[in-house]
One Martini backbone bead per residue (centre of mass of N, CA, C, O) as a GRO file, in nm:
protein
   79
    1MET     BB    1   9.283  10.212   9.522
    2LYS     BB    2   9.264  10.223   9.838
    3PRO     BB    3   9.445  10.044  10.026
    4GLU     BB    4   9.393  10.195  10.335
    5PRO     BB    5   9.232  10.243  10.602
    6GLU     BB    6   9.102  10.419  10.796
    7LEU     BB    7   9.117  10.476  11.170
    8ASN     BB    8   9.044  10.466  11.460
    9LYS     BB    9   9.136  10.608  11.752
   10ASP     BB   10   9.178  10.298  11.878
   11GLY     BB   11   9.261  10.122  11.585
   12SER     BB   12   8.982  10.065  11.447
   13LEU     BB   13   8.759   9.956  11.263
   14GLY     BB   14   8.496  10.059  11.115
   15PHE     BB   15   8.223   9.989  10.966
   16ALA     BB   16   8.271  10.081  10.654
   17ALA     BB   17   8.563   9.928  10.638
   18LYS     BB   18   8.442   9.648  10.678
   19PHE     BB   19   8.261   9.639  10.444
   20ALA     BB   20   8.473   9.711  10.220
   21GLU     BB   21   8.641   9.449  10.283
   22ARG     BB   22   8.426   9.250  10.193
   23LEU     BB   23   8.386   9.350   9.895
   24ARG     BB   24   8.673   9.314   9.817
   25SER     BB   25   8.658   8.986   9.897
   26GLU     BB   26   8.437   8.929   9.681
   27HIS     BB   27   8.650   9.068   9.452
   28SER     BB   28   8.944   8.957   9.427
   29ASP     BB   29   8.936   8.842   9.139
   30ALA     BB   30   8.904   9.172   9.025
   31VAL     BB   31   9.230   9.222   9.173
   32ALA     BB   32   9.556   9.402   9.133
   33ASP     BB   33   9.693   9.649   9.294
   34PHE     BB   34   9.448   9.823   9.317
   35VAL     BB   35   9.340   9.712   9.058
   36THR     BB   36   9.112   9.647   8.810
   37THR     BB   37   9.050   9.369   8.591
   38LYS     BB   38   8.746   9.376   8.614
   39ASP     BB   39   8.409   9.368   8.607
   40ILE     BB   40   8.191   9.547   8.856
   41ILE     BB   41   7.924   9.480   9.027
   42LEU     BB   42   7.728   9.728   9.229
   43LYS     BB   43   7.438   9.847   9.411
   44SER     BB   44   7.598  10.135   9.437
   45VAL     BB   45   7.733  10.421   9.471
   46ASN     BB   46   7.823  10.374   9.764
   47GLU     BB   47   7.966  10.106   9.710
   48VAL     BB   48   8.196  10.249   9.541
   49GLY     BB   49   8.314  10.423   9.782
   50LEU     BB   50   8.395  10.187   9.936
   51PHE     BB   51   8.564  10.023   9.745
   52LEU     BB   52   8.780  10.255   9.673
   53TYR     BB   53   8.747  10.442   9.981
   54PHE     BB   54   8.627  10.348  10.250
   55GLY     BB   55   8.498  10.614  10.222
   56GLY     BB   56   8.467  10.936  10.299
   57THR     BB   57   8.294  10.976  10.001
   58ASN     BB   58   8.124  11.157   9.765
   59SER     BB   59   8.032  10.996   9.472
   60TRP     BB   60   7.836  11.186   9.330
   61LEU     BB   61   8.085  11.409   9.314
   62VAL     BB   62   8.363  11.238   9.214
   63LEU     BB   63   8.211  11.064   9.000
   64ARG     BB   64   8.328  11.081   8.649
   65ASP     BB   65   8.308  11.129   8.354
   66GLU     BB   66   8.481  11.222   8.032
   67ASP     BB   67   8.322  11.528   8.078
   68GLY     BB   68   8.279  11.573   8.414
   69LYS     BB   69   8.022  11.448   8.491
   70SER     BB   70   7.835  11.405   8.772
   71ILE     BB   71   7.602  11.207   8.881
   72GLU     BB   72   7.438  11.403   9.011
   73ALA     BB   73   7.396  11.568   8.729
   74TRP     BB   74   7.241  11.332   8.624
   75THR     BB   75   6.989  11.347   8.802
   76ILE     BB   76   6.900  11.622   8.704
   77VAL     BB   77   6.572  11.768   8.629
   78LYS     BB   78   6.448  11.953   8.404
   79ASN     BB   79   6.182  12.156   8.292
   0.00000   0.00000   0.00000
């Protein structure tokens, strides 16, 4: 997990970082030293990106299974 969010130019937290902090707060019992210690169930791939990176990443492309296949690749249906 990314330890600190990026700040806006004025030094404030952006909307995504505020939402990510709320997610982290709700699951604080499952995190120690920025590592998850229990399973956490989030509502979407986007929430996972916010939870792990405070946003700013496309989790559909970044998160991959043990074979290196992205979530996006898993969603493509071939005829």
